[in-house]
PDB file of C-alpha atoms and ligand atoms in Angstrom:
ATOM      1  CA  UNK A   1      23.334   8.653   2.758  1.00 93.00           C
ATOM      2  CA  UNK A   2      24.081   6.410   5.988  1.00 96.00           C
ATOM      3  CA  UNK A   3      22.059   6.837   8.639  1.00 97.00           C
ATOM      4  CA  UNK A   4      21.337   5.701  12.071  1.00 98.00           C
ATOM      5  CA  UNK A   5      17.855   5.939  13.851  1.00 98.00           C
ATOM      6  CA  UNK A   6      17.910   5.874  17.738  1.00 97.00           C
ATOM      7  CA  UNK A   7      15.383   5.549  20.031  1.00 96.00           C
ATOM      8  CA  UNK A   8      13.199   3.315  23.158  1.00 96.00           C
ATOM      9  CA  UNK A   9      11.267   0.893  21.916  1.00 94.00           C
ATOM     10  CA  UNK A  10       7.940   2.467  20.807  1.00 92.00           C
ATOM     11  CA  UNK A  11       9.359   6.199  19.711  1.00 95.00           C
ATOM     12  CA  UNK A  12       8.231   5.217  15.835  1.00 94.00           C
ATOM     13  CA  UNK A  13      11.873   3.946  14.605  1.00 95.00           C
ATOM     14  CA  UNK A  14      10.478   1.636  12.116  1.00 93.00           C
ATOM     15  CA  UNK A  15       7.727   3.944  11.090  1.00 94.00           C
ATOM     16  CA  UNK A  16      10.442   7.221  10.541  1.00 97.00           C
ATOM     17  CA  UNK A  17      12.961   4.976   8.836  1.00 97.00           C
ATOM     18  CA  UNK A  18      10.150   3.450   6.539  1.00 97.00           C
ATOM     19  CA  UNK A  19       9.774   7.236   5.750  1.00 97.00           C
ATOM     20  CA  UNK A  20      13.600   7.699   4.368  1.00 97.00           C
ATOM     21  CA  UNK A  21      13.642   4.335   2.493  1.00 97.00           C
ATOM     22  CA  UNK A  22      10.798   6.270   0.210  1.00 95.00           C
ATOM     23  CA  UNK A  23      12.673   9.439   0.265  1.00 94.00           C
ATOM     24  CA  UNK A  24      16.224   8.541  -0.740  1.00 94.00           C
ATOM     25  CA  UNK A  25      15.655   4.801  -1.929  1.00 95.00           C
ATOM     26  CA  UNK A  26      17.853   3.261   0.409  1.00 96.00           C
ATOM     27  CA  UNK A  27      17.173   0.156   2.461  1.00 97.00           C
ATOM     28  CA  UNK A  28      16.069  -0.183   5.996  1.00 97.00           C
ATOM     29  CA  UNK A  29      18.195  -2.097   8.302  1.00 97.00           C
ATOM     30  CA  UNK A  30      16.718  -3.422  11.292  1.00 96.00           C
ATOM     31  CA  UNK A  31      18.169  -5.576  13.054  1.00 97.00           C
ATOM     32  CA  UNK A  32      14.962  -6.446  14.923  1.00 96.00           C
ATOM     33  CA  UNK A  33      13.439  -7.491  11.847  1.00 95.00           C
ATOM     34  CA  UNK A  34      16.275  -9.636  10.499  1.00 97.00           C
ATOM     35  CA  UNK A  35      16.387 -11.646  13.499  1.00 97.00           C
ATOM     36  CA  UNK A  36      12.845 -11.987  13.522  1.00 96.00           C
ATOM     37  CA  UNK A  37      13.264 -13.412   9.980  1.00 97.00           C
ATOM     38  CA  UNK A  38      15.867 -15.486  11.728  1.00 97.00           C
ATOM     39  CA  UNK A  39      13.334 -17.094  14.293  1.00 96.00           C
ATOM     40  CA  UNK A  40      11.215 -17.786  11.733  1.00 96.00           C
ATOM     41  CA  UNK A  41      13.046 -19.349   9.243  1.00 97.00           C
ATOM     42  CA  UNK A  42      14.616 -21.392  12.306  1.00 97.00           C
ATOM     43  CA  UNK A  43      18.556 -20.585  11.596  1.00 96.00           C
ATOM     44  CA  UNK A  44      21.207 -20.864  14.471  1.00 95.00           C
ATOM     45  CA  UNK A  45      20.845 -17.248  14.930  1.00 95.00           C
ATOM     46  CA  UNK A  46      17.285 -17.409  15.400  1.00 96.00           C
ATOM     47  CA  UNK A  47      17.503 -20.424  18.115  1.00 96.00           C
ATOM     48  CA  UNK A  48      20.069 -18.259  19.933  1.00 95.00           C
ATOM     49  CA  UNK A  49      17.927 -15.592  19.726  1.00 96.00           C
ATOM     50  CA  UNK A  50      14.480 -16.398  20.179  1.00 96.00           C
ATOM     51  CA  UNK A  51      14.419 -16.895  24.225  1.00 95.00           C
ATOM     52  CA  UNK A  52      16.601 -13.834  24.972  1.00 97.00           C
ATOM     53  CA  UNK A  53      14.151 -11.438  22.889  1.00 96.00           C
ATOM     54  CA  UNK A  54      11.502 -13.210  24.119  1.00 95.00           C
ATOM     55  CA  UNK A  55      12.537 -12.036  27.665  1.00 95.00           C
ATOM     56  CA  UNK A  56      13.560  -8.454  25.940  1.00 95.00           C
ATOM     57  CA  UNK A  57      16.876  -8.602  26.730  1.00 97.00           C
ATOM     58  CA  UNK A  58      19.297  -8.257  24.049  1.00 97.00           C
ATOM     59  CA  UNK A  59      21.557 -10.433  21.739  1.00 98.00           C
ATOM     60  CA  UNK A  60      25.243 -10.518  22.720  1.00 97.00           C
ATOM     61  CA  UNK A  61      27.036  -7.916  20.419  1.00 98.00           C
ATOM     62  CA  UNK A  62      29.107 -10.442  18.377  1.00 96.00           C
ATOM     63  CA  UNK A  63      26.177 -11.927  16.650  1.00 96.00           C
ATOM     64  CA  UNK A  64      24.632  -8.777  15.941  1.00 98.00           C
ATOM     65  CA  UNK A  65      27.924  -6.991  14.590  1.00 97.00           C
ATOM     66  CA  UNK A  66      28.163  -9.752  12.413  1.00 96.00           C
ATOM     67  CA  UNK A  67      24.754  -9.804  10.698  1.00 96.00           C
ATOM     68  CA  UNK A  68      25.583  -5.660  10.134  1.00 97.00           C
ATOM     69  CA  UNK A  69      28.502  -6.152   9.137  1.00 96.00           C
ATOM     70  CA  UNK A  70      27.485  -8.613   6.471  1.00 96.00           C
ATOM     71  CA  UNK A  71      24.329  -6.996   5.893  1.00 97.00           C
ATOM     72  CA  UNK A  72      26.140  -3.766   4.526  1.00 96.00           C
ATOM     73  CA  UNK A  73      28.350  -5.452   2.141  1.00 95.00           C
ATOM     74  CA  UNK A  74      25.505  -6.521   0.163  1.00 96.00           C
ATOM     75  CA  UNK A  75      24.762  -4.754  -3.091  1.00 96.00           C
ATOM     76  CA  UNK A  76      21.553  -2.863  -2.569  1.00 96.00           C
ATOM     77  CA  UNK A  77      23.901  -0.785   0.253  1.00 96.00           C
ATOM     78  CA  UNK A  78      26.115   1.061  -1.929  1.00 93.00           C
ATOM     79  CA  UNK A  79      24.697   3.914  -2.062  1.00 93.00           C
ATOM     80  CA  UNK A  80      23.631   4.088   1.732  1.00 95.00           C
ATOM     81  CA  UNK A  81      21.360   2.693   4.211  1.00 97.00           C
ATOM     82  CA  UNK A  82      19.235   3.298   7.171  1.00 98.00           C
ATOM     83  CA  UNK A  83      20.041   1.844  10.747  1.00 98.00           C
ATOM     84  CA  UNK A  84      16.844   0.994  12.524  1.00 97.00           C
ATOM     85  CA  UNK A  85      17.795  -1.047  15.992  1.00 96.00           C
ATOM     86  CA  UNK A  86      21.209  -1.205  15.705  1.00 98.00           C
ATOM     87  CA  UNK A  87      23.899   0.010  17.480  1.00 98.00           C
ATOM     88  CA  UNK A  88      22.090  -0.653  20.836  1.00 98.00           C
ATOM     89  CA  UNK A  89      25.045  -0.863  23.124  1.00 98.00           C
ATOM     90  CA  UNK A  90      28.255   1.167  22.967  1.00 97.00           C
ATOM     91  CA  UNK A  91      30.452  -1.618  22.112  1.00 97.00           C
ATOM     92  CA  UNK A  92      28.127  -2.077  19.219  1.00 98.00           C
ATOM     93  CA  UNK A  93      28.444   1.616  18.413  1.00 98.00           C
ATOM     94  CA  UNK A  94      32.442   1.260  18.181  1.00 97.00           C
ATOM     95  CA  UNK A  95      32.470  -2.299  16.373  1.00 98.00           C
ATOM     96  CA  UNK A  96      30.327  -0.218  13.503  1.00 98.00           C
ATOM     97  CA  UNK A  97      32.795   3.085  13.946  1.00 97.00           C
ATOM     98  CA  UNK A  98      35.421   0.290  12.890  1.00 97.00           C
ATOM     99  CA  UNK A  99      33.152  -1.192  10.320  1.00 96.00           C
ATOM    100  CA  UNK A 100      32.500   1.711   8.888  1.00 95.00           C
ATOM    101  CA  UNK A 101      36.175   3.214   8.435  1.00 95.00           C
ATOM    102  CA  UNK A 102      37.122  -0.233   7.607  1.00 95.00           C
ATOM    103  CA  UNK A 103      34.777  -0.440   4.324  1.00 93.00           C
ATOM    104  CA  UNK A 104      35.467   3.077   3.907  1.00 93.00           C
ATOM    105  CA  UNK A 105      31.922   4.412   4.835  1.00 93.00           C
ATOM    106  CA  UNK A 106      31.163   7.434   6.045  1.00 93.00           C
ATOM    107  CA  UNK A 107      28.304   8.168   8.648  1.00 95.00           C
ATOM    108  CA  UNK A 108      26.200  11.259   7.792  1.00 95.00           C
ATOM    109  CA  UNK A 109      24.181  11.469  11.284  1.00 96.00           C
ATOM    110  CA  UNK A 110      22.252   9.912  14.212  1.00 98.00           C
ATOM    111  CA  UNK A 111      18.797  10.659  14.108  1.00 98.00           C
ATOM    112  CA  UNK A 112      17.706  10.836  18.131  1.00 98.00           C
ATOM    113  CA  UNK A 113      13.656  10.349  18.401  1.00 97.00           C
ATOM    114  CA  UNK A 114      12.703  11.956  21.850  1.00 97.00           C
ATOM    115  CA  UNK A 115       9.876  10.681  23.137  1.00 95.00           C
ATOM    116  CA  UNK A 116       8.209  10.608  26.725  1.00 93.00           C
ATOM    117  CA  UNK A 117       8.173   7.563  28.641  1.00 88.00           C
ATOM    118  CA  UNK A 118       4.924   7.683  29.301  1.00 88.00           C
ATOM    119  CA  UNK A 119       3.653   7.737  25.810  1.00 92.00           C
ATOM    120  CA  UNK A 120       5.766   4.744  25.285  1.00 93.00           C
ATOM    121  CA  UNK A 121       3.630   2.260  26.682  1.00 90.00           C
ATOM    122  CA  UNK A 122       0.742   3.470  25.007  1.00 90.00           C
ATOM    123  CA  UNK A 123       2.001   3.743  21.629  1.00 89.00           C
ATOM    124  CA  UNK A 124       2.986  -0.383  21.777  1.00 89.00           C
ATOM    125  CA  UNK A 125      -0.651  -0.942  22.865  1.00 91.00           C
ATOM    126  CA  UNK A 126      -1.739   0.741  20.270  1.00 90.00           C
ATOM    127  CA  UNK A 127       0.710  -0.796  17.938  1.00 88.00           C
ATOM    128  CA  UNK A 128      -0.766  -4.359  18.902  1.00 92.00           C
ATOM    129  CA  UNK A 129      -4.529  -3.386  18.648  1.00 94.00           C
ATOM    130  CA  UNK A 130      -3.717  -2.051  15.158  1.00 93.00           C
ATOM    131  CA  UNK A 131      -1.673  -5.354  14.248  1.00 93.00           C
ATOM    132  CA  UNK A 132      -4.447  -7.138  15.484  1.00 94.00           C
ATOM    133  CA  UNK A 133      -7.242  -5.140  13.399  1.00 95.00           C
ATOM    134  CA  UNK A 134      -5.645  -5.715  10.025  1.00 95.00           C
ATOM    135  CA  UNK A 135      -5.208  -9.338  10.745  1.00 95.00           C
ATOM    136  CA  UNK A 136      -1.094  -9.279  11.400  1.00 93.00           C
ATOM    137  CA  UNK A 137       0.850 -11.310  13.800  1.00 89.00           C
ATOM    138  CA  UNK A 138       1.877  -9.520  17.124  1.00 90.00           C
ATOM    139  CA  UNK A 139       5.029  -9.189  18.074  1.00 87.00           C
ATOM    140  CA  UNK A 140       5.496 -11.704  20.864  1.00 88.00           C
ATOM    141  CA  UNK A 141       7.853  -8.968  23.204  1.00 91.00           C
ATOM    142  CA  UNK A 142       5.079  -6.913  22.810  1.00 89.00           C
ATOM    143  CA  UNK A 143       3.715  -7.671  25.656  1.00 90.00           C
ATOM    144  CA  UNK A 144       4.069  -5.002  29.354  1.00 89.00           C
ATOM    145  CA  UNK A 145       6.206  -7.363  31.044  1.00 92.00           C
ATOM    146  CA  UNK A 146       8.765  -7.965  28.178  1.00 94.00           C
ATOM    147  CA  UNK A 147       8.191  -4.518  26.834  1.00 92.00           C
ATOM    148  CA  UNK A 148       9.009  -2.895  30.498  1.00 93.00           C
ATOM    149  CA  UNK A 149      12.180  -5.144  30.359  1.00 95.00           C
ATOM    150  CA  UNK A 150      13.108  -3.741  27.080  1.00 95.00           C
ATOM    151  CA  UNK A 151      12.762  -0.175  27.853  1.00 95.00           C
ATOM    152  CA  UNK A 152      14.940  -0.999  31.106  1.00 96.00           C
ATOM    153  CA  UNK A 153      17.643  -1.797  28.313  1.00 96.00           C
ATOM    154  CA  UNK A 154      17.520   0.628  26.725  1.00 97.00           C
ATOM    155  CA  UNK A 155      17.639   3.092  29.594  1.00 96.00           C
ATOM    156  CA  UNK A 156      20.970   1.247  30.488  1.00 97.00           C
ATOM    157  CA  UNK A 157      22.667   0.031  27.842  1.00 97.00           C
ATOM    158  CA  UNK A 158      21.702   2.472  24.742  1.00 97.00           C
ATOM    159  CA  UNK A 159      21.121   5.786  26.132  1.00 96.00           C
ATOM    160  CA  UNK A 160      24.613   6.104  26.401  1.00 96.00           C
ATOM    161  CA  UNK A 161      25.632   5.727  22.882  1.00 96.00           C
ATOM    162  CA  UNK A 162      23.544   9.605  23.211  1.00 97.00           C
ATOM    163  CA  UNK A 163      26.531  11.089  24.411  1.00 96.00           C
ATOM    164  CA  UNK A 164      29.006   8.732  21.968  1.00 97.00           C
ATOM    165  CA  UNK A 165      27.663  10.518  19.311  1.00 97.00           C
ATOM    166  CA  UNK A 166      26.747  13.575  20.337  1.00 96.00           C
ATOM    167  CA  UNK A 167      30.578  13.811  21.134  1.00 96.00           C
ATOM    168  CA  UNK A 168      31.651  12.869  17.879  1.00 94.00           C
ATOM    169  CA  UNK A 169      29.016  15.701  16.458  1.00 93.00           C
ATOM    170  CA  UNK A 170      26.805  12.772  14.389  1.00 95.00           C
ATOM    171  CA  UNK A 171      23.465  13.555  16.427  1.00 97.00           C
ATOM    172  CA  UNK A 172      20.596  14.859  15.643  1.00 97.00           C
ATOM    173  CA  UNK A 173      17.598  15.697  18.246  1.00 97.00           C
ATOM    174  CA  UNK A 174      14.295  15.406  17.060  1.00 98.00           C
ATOM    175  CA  UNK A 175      11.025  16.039  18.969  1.00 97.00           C
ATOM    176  CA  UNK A 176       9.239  12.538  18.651  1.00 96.00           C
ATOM    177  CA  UNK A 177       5.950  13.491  20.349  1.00 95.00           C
ATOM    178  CA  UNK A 178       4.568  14.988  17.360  1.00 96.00           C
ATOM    179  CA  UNK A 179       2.779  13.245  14.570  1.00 93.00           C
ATOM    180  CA  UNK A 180       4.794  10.946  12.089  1.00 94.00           C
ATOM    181  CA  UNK A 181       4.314  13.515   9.208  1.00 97.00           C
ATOM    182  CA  UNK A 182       5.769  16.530  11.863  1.00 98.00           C
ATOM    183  CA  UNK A 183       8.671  13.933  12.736  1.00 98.00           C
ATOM    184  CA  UNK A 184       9.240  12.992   9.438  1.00 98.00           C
ATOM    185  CA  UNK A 185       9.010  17.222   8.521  1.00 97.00           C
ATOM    186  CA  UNK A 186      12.044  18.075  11.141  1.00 98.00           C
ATOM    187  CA  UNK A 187      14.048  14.849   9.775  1.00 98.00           C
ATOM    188  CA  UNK A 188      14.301  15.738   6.732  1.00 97.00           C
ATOM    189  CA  UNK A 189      14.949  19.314   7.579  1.00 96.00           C
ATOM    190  CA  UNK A 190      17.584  18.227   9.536  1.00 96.00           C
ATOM    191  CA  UNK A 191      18.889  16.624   6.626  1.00 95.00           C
ATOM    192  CA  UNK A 192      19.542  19.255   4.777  1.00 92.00           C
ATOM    193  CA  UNK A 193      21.505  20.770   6.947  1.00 86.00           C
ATOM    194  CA  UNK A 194      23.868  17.989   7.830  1.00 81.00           C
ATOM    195  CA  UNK A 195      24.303  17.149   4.403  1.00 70.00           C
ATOM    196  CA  UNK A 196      24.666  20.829   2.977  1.00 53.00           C
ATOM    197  CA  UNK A 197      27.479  21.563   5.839  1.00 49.00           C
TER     198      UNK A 197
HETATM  199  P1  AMP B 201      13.407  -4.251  17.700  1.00 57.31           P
HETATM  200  O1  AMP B 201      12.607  -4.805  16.563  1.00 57.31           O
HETATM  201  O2  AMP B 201      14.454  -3.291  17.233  1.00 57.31           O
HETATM  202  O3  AMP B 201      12.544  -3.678  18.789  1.00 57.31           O
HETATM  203  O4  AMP B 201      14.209  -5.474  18.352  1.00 57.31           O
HETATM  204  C1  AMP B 201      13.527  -6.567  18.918  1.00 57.31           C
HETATM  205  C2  AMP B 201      14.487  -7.382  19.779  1.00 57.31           C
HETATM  206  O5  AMP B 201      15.539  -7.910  18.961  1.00 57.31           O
HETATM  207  C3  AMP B 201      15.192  -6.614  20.883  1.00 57.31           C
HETATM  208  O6  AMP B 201      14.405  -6.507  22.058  1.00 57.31           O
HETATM  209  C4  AMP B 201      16.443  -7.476  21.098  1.00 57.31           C
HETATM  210  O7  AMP B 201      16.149  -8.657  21.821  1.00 57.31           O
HETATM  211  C5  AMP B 201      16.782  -7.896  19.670  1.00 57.31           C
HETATM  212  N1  AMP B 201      17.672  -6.905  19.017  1.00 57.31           N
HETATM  213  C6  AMP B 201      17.376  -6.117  17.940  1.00 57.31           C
HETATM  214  N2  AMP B 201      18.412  -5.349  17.601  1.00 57.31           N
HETATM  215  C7  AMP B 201      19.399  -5.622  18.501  1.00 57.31           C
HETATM  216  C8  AMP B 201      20.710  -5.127  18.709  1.00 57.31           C
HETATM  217  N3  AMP B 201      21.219  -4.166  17.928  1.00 57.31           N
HETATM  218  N4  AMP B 201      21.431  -5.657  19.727  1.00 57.31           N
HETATM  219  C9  AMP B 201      20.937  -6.622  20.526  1.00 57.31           C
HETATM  220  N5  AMP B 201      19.700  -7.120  20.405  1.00 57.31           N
HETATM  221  C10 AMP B 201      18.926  -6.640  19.389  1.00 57.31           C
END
C-alpha cells in the first residue's frame, strides 16, 4: 500500500501515519524527520536546510524530490510506504506522479486530515509541553512565530495539491478533530474501500 498523508502542521500527520506503519508494516516517510536527521548529523542537506526550517519556510523542491526519490528505492519500500510531509508543493506533487510511474508504483490514496485552524495552535503547544514532560528535545520551529509562518505555507503552497488530487480521484477526507483512535477508525475504514474498489 502507498500512501500519502496531508495536512497543516499540527493536524496529527506523524501521529496517524505512526498508526499505519503498525497496521500494514510499512515504513513512515517523513520528510520532516529525515531532514531533521540531516541537521543533526550535519550533512550538506542539513546546512542547506537548517536556517530555512528554522524560519518555517520550506526546502526548494529539488532537494526534497531527491531524498524521496532515493528514499523509495530502498529495500524496506517494496511493499509500500507512508508519505508523511511530503509532497508539500504542487511541483512536488507532479515530480512524485513522475516518480511514481517511472518506478512503476502505483498510488492507492491521499489521506486529507481536516482540522480547524484554531485547534492548530493549540495542539503544537501541547505537543511541546508533552515533549518537554517526558524529557525530549523540542522541535526548534515549534515555536508561534515560526509555527504561524509554517501554517502560512501551507495555506499557500500545499492546499492546492487538495484539488490535484482530488481531481485525479486519490483523496480521501477525513474529519481530524476527533480523537487519534476516531481518526485512525475512519482511516482505516476508508481503506477498505479504496483498496476493495
Ligand atoms: P514537518 O516535520 O513535516 O513539519 O517538516 C518540518 C520542516 O521541514 C518544514 O517546515 C520544512 O521547512 C521542511 N520540510 C519538510 N518536508 C518538506 C517538503 N516536502 N518540502 C519542503 N520542505 C519540507
Amino acid at each position: 500500500m502507498r500512501l500519502i498523508v496531508l495536512g497543516p502542521p499540527g493536524a496529527g500527520k506523524g501521529t496517524q501515519a505512526q498508526r499505519l506503519v503498525e497496521r500494514h508494516s510499512i515504513p513512515q516517510l517523513s520528510t520532516g524527520e529525515m531532514l531533521r536527521a540531516a541537521v543533526a548529523n550535519g550533512t550538506e542537506i542539513g546546512r542547506e536546510a537548517k536556517a530555512i526550517m528554522d524560519r518555517g519556510e520550506l526546502v526548494p523542491d529539488d532537494v526534497i524530490n531527491h531524498m524521496v526519490s532515493d528514499r523509495i528505492d530502498q529495500e524496506d519500500c517494496r511493499r509500500g510506504f507512508i508519505l508523511d510531509g511530503f509532497p508539500r508543493t504542487v511541483a512536488q506533487a507532479e515530480a512524485l506522479t513522475a516518480m511514481m510511474e517511472q518506478k512503476g508504483f502505483k498510488l492507492d490514496a491521499v489521506i486529507e486530515l481536516k482540522v480547524d485552524p484554531s485547534a492548530l495552535i493549540e495542539r503544537m503547544e501541547k505537543r511541546v509541553a508533552d515533549t518537554l514532560a517526558a524529557g525530549g528535545m523540542v522541535r526548534s520551529d515549534d515555536n508561534p512565530d515560526t509555527f504561524a509562518r509554517r501554517l502560512d505555507e501551507y495555506r499557500q503552497k500545499t492546499e492546492p495539491l487538495l484539488n490535484y488530487y482530488r481531481r485525479r480521484e486519490e483523496l480521501v477526507e477525513i474529519d481530524g478533530m476527533q480523537g487519534m483512535d476516531a481518526v485512525a477508525r475512519d482511516i482505516a475504514s476508508a481503506l477498505t474501500k479504496v483498496v476493495s474498489d
